[in-house]
Amino acid sequence: MAARPGAGDSVKIRVEGLRHRYRGTGRRDLLALDGVSFEIRDGEILAVVGPSGCGKTTLIGLIAGLIKPEAGVVLVDGVTVRGPGRDRGVVFQELAILPWRTVRGNIGHGLEIARVPRAEREAIVDRFIAMVGLTGFEERYPHELSGGMKQRVAVARTLAADPKVVLMDEPFAAVDAQTRITLQEELLRISMETRKSILFVTHSVDEAVFLGDRVLVFTHRPGRVKEIVEVPIPRSERRFDRLAGDPRFLEVREWVTRLVRAELRGDGDG
Ligand SMILES: Nc1ncnc2c1ncn2[C@@H]1O[C@H](COP(=O)(O)OP(=O)(O)OP(=O)(O)O)[C@@H](O)[C@H]1O
Ligand SMILES: [Mg+2]
C-alpha cells in the first residue's frame, strides 16, 4: 500500500445510507442525495467530484449537521451527528469571512466563540497566519486582500478552531489558476502538518486527483456514490510541476474524468 503521511487506518467519519430531500413549495420535492455511504479515514483527504447539482454541498451540510437527513446517519469517531459542532469545521462555497474584522480578528473568531483565553488564542492565530503565508497582513481588512489571500484567511480560520474534520466546499474555485495551484500545494503541506481529516469538494478532476488520497465520484442527481478511486501517490511527492507528467497521476485522472463525463452525459450506470 502507498504511504499516506498522516493517514492511519482508523475511520474518522462514517456516512451510512444518507438520503436527503428538499421540500418544494407547491412544486415537486427534490431528492438531492440517496443511499450515500462511505468513510473518511483518519488524516485522509477525500476529494469529492460530481456534476453540478448532484448534492455535494448538501452532503457537506448533512455532515456539518446544518441539515437533517431524511434517512441515514453520519458518525464522527463513532458518535452520531445531531447538529453542528466544533469537531467539524466548514470552509463554505461562498466566501464566508467577516468584512468588518481584520485578518487576525477573522482567524481568531472561532477561538473567541470557544472562549479560548486571549494569550493562547493569539499564539494559535500567529501560528496559522504564518502557516498560510499572511505574516505582515495581520491587521488588514478583507477588502484590502486579494482573492487568494481571502481564501487563505477562510482556511486558516477553520483550521485555527482545531476541528477533527475539515469540510471544504470548492474553496479555491474563485481564484485564478496560478493562485489555485499555490493554494492546493499549501493545503497539502498544511494537511501534513496538522494531520486533519479533510473532505474536499470540487468541480475539477485535476484538483481532486492532485489533492485526494482517494476520490469519490458522485452520480448525477440524486447523488449516489458511483466509485471511490485510490490515488497511489504519497503526499510528499505531490508537487504540481512533478505530477503533471506523472503516469500514476495521468492514469487516475483519465479514469476519474471518464467516470465524471459519463454522469454529465447522463448515461452512467449509477
Ligand atoms: N435549500 C434548497 N432548497 C431546495 N432545493 C435545493 C436547496 N439547496 C439545493 N437544492 C437542490 O438540491 C440539489 C443539490 O444541490 P447542491 O447544492 O447540494 O449541489 P452541488 O453538487 O453542490 O452543486 P454545485 O456543484 O453546483 O455546487 C440541486 O438540484 C439544488 O437545486
Ligand atoms: Mg455546491
Short mmCIF file of C-alpha atoms and ligand atoms in Angstrom, two decimals:
data_model
loop_
_atom_site.label_atom_id
_atom_site.label_comp_id
_atom_site.label_asym_id
_atom_site.label_seq_id
_atom_site.Cartn_x
_atom_site.Cartn_y
_atom_site.Cartn_z
CA MET A 1 0.00 0.00 0.00
CA ALA A 2 1.18 3.51 -0.80
CA ALA A 3 2.40 5.56 2.13
CA ARG A 4 -0.12 8.18 3.12
CA PRO A 5 1.63 10.54 5.52
CA GLY A 6 -0.67 11.39 8.38
CA ALA A 7 -3.26 8.87 7.37
CA GLY A 8 -3.97 6.00 9.71
CA ASP A 9 -6.35 3.19 9.02
CA SER A 10 -8.94 4.20 11.57
CA VAL A 11 -12.21 5.74 10.44
CA LYS A 12 -12.88 9.38 11.33
CA ILE A 13 -16.27 9.83 9.71
CA ARG A 14 -18.72 7.18 8.68
CA VAL A 15 -21.63 8.08 6.43
CA GLU A 16 -24.32 5.43 6.20
CA GLY A 17 -27.32 5.34 3.90
CA LEU A 18 -27.68 9.09 3.71
CA ARG A 19 -30.75 10.41 1.92
CA HIS A 20 -31.95 13.99 1.69
CA ARG A 21 -34.98 15.52 0.05
CA TYR A 22 -35.67 19.25 -0.26
CA ARG A 23 -39.31 20.10 0.25
CA GLY A 24 -40.75 22.09 -2.64
CA THR A 25 -43.27 24.86 -2.08
CA GLY A 26 -46.23 23.88 -4.21
CA ARG A 27 -43.91 22.20 -6.68
CA ARG A 28 -42.43 18.71 -6.54
CA ASP A 29 -39.96 17.76 -3.84
CA LEU A 30 -36.40 17.25 -4.94
CA LEU A 31 -34.41 14.18 -3.97
CA ALA A 32 -30.85 15.52 -3.69
CA LEU A 33 -28.99 12.53 -2.24
CA ASP A 34 -29.88 8.88 -1.90
CA GLY A 35 -28.22 5.86 -0.33
CA VAL A 36 -24.86 7.55 0.18
CA SER A 37 -22.38 5.50 2.24
CA PHE A 38 -18.62 5.96 2.59
CA GLU A 39 -15.99 6.75 5.20
CA ILE A 40 -13.29 9.31 5.72
CA ARG A 41 -10.18 7.81 7.27
CA ASP A 42 -8.21 9.50 9.99
CA GLY A 43 -5.83 12.03 8.43
CA GLU A 44 -7.01 11.45 4.88
CA ILE A 45 -8.03 13.91 2.20
CA LEU A 46 -11.14 12.55 0.50
CA ALA A 47 -11.88 14.56 -2.64
CA VAL A 48 -15.46 14.59 -3.93
CA VAL A 49 -16.33 15.30 -7.56
CA GLY A 50 -19.58 15.16 -9.46
CA PRO A 51 -21.81 17.18 -11.77
CA SER A 52 -23.31 20.48 -10.68
CA GLY A 53 -26.45 19.91 -8.63
CA CYS A 54 -25.59 16.31 -7.67
CA GLY A 55 -25.69 17.11 -3.97
CA LYS A 56 -22.09 17.88 -2.94
CA THR A 57 -22.96 20.98 -0.91
CA THR A 58 -25.94 19.12 0.54
CA LEU A 59 -23.56 16.36 1.68
CA ILE A 60 -21.38 18.93 3.45
CA GLY A 61 -24.46 20.43 5.11
CA LEU A 62 -25.50 16.98 6.33
CA ILE A 63 -22.05 16.12 7.74
CA ALA A 64 -21.78 19.59 9.30
CA GLY A 65 -25.16 18.99 10.96
CA LEU A 66 -26.69 22.08 9.35
CA ILE A 67 -29.25 19.91 7.54
CA LYS A 68 -31.08 16.89 8.95
CA PRO A 69 -31.14 13.80 6.72
CA GLU A 70 -34.36 12.11 5.71
CA ALA A 71 -32.61 8.79 6.27
CA GLY A 72 -29.19 7.56 7.26
CA VAL A 73 -26.58 8.70 9.75
CA VAL A 74 -23.25 10.47 9.99
CA LEU A 75 -20.86 9.29 12.72
CA VAL A 76 -17.79 11.24 13.87
CA ASP A 77 -15.48 8.99 15.88
CA GLY A 78 -18.44 6.66 16.25
CA VAL A 79 -20.78 9.32 17.64
CA THR A 80 -23.94 10.22 15.70
CA VAL A 81 -24.12 13.81 14.41
CA ARG A 82 -27.27 15.55 15.63
CA GLY A 83 -26.36 19.14 14.82
CA PRO A 84 -23.43 21.48 14.24
CA GLY A 85 -20.35 21.05 16.43
CA ARG A 86 -16.81 22.32 16.83
CA ASP A 87 -15.45 18.92 15.85
CA ARG A 88 -16.36 19.78 12.24
CA GLY A 89 -15.11 22.94 10.55
CA VAL A 90 -16.52 24.15 7.24
CA VAL A 91 -14.97 26.29 4.51
CA PHE A 92 -18.02 27.34 2.53
CA GLN A 93 -18.52 27.53 -1.24
CA GLU A 94 -19.29 31.24 -0.97
CA LEU A 95 -16.55 33.03 0.86
CA ALA A 96 -17.58 33.46 4.48
CA ILE A 97 -15.13 35.76 6.21
CA LEU A 98 -16.22 38.78 8.20
CA PRO A 99 -15.58 42.03 6.27
CA TRP A 100 -15.51 44.17 9.44
CA ARG A 101 -12.78 42.13 11.07
CA THR A 102 -9.07 42.12 10.34
CA VAL A 103 -7.16 39.02 9.24
CA ARG A 104 -6.24 38.44 12.88
CA GLY A 105 -9.83 39.02 14.02
CA ASN A 106 -11.21 36.63 11.41
CA ILE A 107 -8.79 33.81 12.14
CA GLY A 108 -9.33 34.14 15.90
CA HIS A 109 -13.11 34.34 15.63
CA GLY A 110 -13.91 30.68 16.30
CA LEU A 111 -11.48 30.65 19.22
CA GLU A 112 -13.20 33.67 20.73
CA ILE A 113 -16.55 31.93 20.45
CA ALA A 114 -14.98 28.90 22.12
CA ARG A 115 -13.72 31.24 24.89
CA VAL A 116 -10.09 30.31 24.45
CA PRO A 117 -8.06 32.66 26.73
CA ARG A 118 -6.53 35.64 24.95
CA ALA A 119 -2.83 34.72 25.22
CA GLU A 120 -3.42 31.19 23.99
CA ARG A 121 -5.67 32.48 21.24
CA GLU A 122 -3.09 34.94 19.97
CA ALA A 123 -0.42 32.23 19.89
CA ILE A 124 -2.67 29.93 17.86
CA VAL A 125 -3.65 32.74 15.49
CA ASP A 126 0.00 33.70 14.93
CA ARG A 127 0.83 30.11 14.09
CA PHE A 128 -1.89 29.88 11.46
CA ILE A 129 -1.15 33.30 10.00
CA ALA A 130 2.40 32.09 9.39
CA MET A 131 1.21 28.72 8.11
CA VAL A 132 -0.96 30.25 5.37
CA GLY A 133 1.63 32.89 4.47
CA LEU A 134 -0.18 36.00 5.72
CA THR A 135 2.53 37.34 8.02
CA GLY A 136 2.58 41.12 7.69
CA PHE A 137 -1.12 41.29 6.83
CA GLU A 138 -2.47 40.63 10.34
CA GLU A 139 -4.18 44.00 10.72
CA ARG A 140 -5.57 44.24 7.17
CA TYR A 141 -9.29 44.03 6.41
CA PRO A 142 -10.69 41.62 3.78
CA HIS A 143 -11.26 44.42 1.21
CA GLU A 144 -7.52 45.08 1.34
CA LEU A 145 -6.68 41.49 0.37
CA SER A 146 -6.55 39.60 -2.93
CA GLY A 147 -8.98 36.75 -3.62
CA GLY A 148 -6.34 34.14 -2.85
CA MET A 149 -5.45 35.85 0.43
CA LYS A 150 -9.11 35.91 1.48
CA GLN A 151 -9.31 32.19 0.80
CA ARG A 152 -6.24 31.69 2.99
CA VAL A 153 -7.98 33.59 5.79
CA ALA A 154 -11.04 31.35 5.43
CA VAL A 155 -8.92 28.20 5.54
CA ALA A 156 -6.83 29.45 8.48
CA ARG A 157 -9.94 30.46 10.43
CA THR A 158 -11.39 26.98 10.10
CA LEU A 159 -8.11 25.24 10.98
CA ALA A 160 -7.42 27.53 13.96
CA ALA A 161 -10.59 26.29 15.66
CA ASP A 162 -8.92 22.84 15.63
CA PRO A 163 -11.78 20.71 14.31
CA LYS A 164 -11.33 16.95 13.93
CA VAL A 165 -12.60 17.17 10.39
CA VAL A 166 -12.48 19.96 7.82
CA LEU A 167 -15.25 20.12 5.22
CA MET A 168 -14.24 22.23 2.21
CA ASP A 169 -16.75 23.21 -0.47
CA GLU A 170 -14.90 24.34 -3.62
CA PRO A 171 -12.73 26.69 -1.57
CA PHE A 172 -10.42 27.63 -4.45
CA ALA A 173 -12.96 27.87 -7.27
CA ALA A 174 -12.97 31.67 -7.43
CA VAL A 175 -9.22 32.32 -7.68
CA ASP A 176 -7.01 32.42 -10.78
CA ALA A 177 -5.28 29.26 -12.00
CA GLN A 178 -1.81 30.13 -10.69
CA THR A 179 -3.04 31.10 -7.21
CA ARG A 180 -5.13 27.98 -7.15
CA ILE A 181 -2.09 25.76 -7.66
CA THR A 182 -0.28 27.60 -4.86
CA LEU A 183 -3.24 27.17 -2.52
CA GLN A 184 -3.50 23.49 -3.40
CA GLU A 185 0.16 22.91 -2.62
CA GLU A 186 -0.23 24.84 0.63
CA LEU A 187 -3.23 22.79 1.61
CA LEU A 188 -1.24 19.59 1.08
CA ARG A 189 1.57 20.92 3.24
CA ILE A 190 -0.82 22.15 5.94
CA SER A 191 -2.69 18.84 5.91
CA MET A 192 0.57 17.03 6.62
CA GLU A 193 1.41 19.46 9.44
CA THR A 194 -2.00 19.35 11.10
CA ARG A 195 -2.96 15.76 10.19
CA LYS A 196 -6.59 16.74 9.75
CA SER A 197 -9.15 14.60 8.01
CA ILE A 198 -10.45 16.62 5.08
CA LEU A 199 -13.43 16.27 2.79
CA PHE A 200 -12.69 18.42 -0.25
CA VAL A 201 -15.48 19.12 -2.74
CA THR A 202 -14.54 20.35 -6.21
CA HIS A 203 -15.74 20.50 -9.81
CA SER A 204 -12.21 19.97 -11.05
CA VAL A 205 -10.95 16.44 -11.68
CA ASP A 206 -7.37 17.74 -11.74
CA GLU A 207 -7.80 19.31 -8.33
CA ALA A 208 -9.47 16.19 -6.92
CA VAL A 209 -6.71 13.86 -8.11
CA PHE A 210 -3.96 16.28 -7.09
CA LEU A 211 -5.28 16.66 -3.52
CA GLY A 212 -7.15 13.47 -2.76
CA ASP A 213 -5.76 10.33 -1.17
CA ARG A 214 -8.98 8.96 -2.62
CA VAL A 215 -11.50 10.50 -5.00
CA LEU A 216 -15.20 9.88 -4.52
CA VAL A 217 -17.19 10.31 -7.73
CA PHE A 218 -20.86 11.16 -7.38
CA THR A 219 -23.56 10.25 -9.88
CA HIS A 220 -25.93 12.74 -11.43
CA ARG A 221 -28.79 13.79 -9.11
CA PRO A 222 -29.89 12.25 -6.87
CA GLY A 223 -26.27 11.93 -5.85
CA ARG A 224 -25.07 8.40 -5.10
CA VAL A 225 -21.53 7.11 -4.74
CA LYS A 226 -20.53 5.97 -8.22
CA GLU A 227 -17.00 4.93 -7.36
CA ILE A 228 -14.19 5.67 -4.91
CA VAL A 229 -10.79 5.74 -6.61
CA GLU A 230 -7.47 5.43 -4.75
CA VAL A 231 -4.72 7.84 -5.78
CA PRO A 232 -1.49 5.88 -5.20
CA ILE A 233 0.83 8.89 -4.85
CA PRO A 234 2.32 9.86 -1.46
CA ARG A 235 1.59 13.44 -0.43
CA SER A 236 5.28 14.24 -0.20
CA GLU A 237 5.54 13.69 -3.99
CA ARG A 238 2.63 15.94 -4.86
CA ARG A 239 4.15 18.99 -6.45
CA PHE A 240 2.25 20.36 -9.39
CA ASP A 241 5.22 20.54 -11.77
CA ARG A 242 6.21 16.96 -10.92
CA LEU A 243 2.76 15.46 -11.14
CA ALA A 244 1.74 17.00 -14.46
CA GLY A 245 3.73 14.30 -16.30
CA ASP A 246 3.50 11.50 -13.72
CA PRO A 247 1.93 8.36 -15.26
CA ARG A 248 0.20 7.49 -11.98
CA PHE A 249 -1.46 10.91 -11.90
CA LEU A 250 -2.41 10.76 -15.57
CA GLU A 251 -3.89 7.29 -15.26
CA VAL A 252 -6.10 8.15 -12.28
CA ARG A 253 -7.07 11.45 -13.87
CA GLU A 254 -8.16 9.72 -17.06
CA TRP A 255 -10.22 7.18 -15.16
CA VAL A 256 -11.94 9.77 -12.94
CA THR A 257 -12.58 12.01 -15.96
CA ARG A 258 -14.28 9.10 -17.71
CA LEU A 259 -16.48 8.45 -14.67
CA VAL A 260 -17.47 12.10 -14.35
CA ARG A 261 -18.11 12.52 -18.10
CA ALA A 262 -20.48 9.55 -18.10
CA GLU A 263 -22.53 11.32 -15.44
CA LEU A 264 -22.57 14.61 -17.35
CA ARG A 265 -23.95 12.79 -20.38
CA GLY A 266 -26.46 11.08 -18.16
CA ASP A 267 -25.55 7.60 -19.42
CA GLY A 268 -23.91 6.46 -16.20
CA ASP A 269 -25.00 3.16 -14.78
CA GLY A 270 -25.36 4.61 -11.27
N1 LIG B 1 -32.20 24.95 0.01
C1 LIG B 1 -32.60 24.24 -1.05
N2 LIG B 1 -33.91 24.08 -1.32
C2 LIG B 1 -34.32 23.34 -2.37
N3 LIG B 1 -33.50 22.71 -3.22
C3 LIG B 1 -32.19 22.83 -3.00
C4 LIG B 1 -31.66 23.59 -1.91
N4 LIG B 1 -30.31 23.51 -1.93
C5 LIG B 1 -30.01 22.74 -3.00
N5 LIG B 1 -31.12 22.33 -3.63
C6 LIG B 1 -31.18 21.44 -4.80
O1 LIG B 1 -30.56 20.20 -4.43
C7 LIG B 1 -29.73 19.73 -5.48
C8 LIG B 1 -28.33 19.53 -4.95
O2 LIG B 1 -27.81 20.81 -4.63
P1 LIG B 1 -26.33 21.00 -4.10
O3 LIG B 1 -26.15 22.44 -3.82
O4 LIG B 1 -26.07 20.04 -3.00
O5 LIG B 1 -25.48 20.58 -5.40
P2 LIG B 1 -23.92 20.65 -5.68
O6 LIG B 1 -23.49 19.30 -6.09
O7 LIG B 1 -23.24 21.29 -4.54
O8 LIG B 1 -23.86 21.62 -6.95
P3 LIG B 1 -22.71 22.65 -7.41
O9 LIG B 1 -21.60 21.78 -7.94
O10 LIG B 1 -23.36 23.45 -8.49
O11 LIG B 1 -22.30 23.46 -6.22
C9 LIG B 1 -29.85 20.75 -6.60
O12 LIG B 1 -30.74 20.26 -7.56
C10 LIG B 1 -30.40 22.00 -5.96
O13 LIG B 1 -31.24 22.68 -6.83
MG MG B 2 -22.20 23.07 -4.31
#
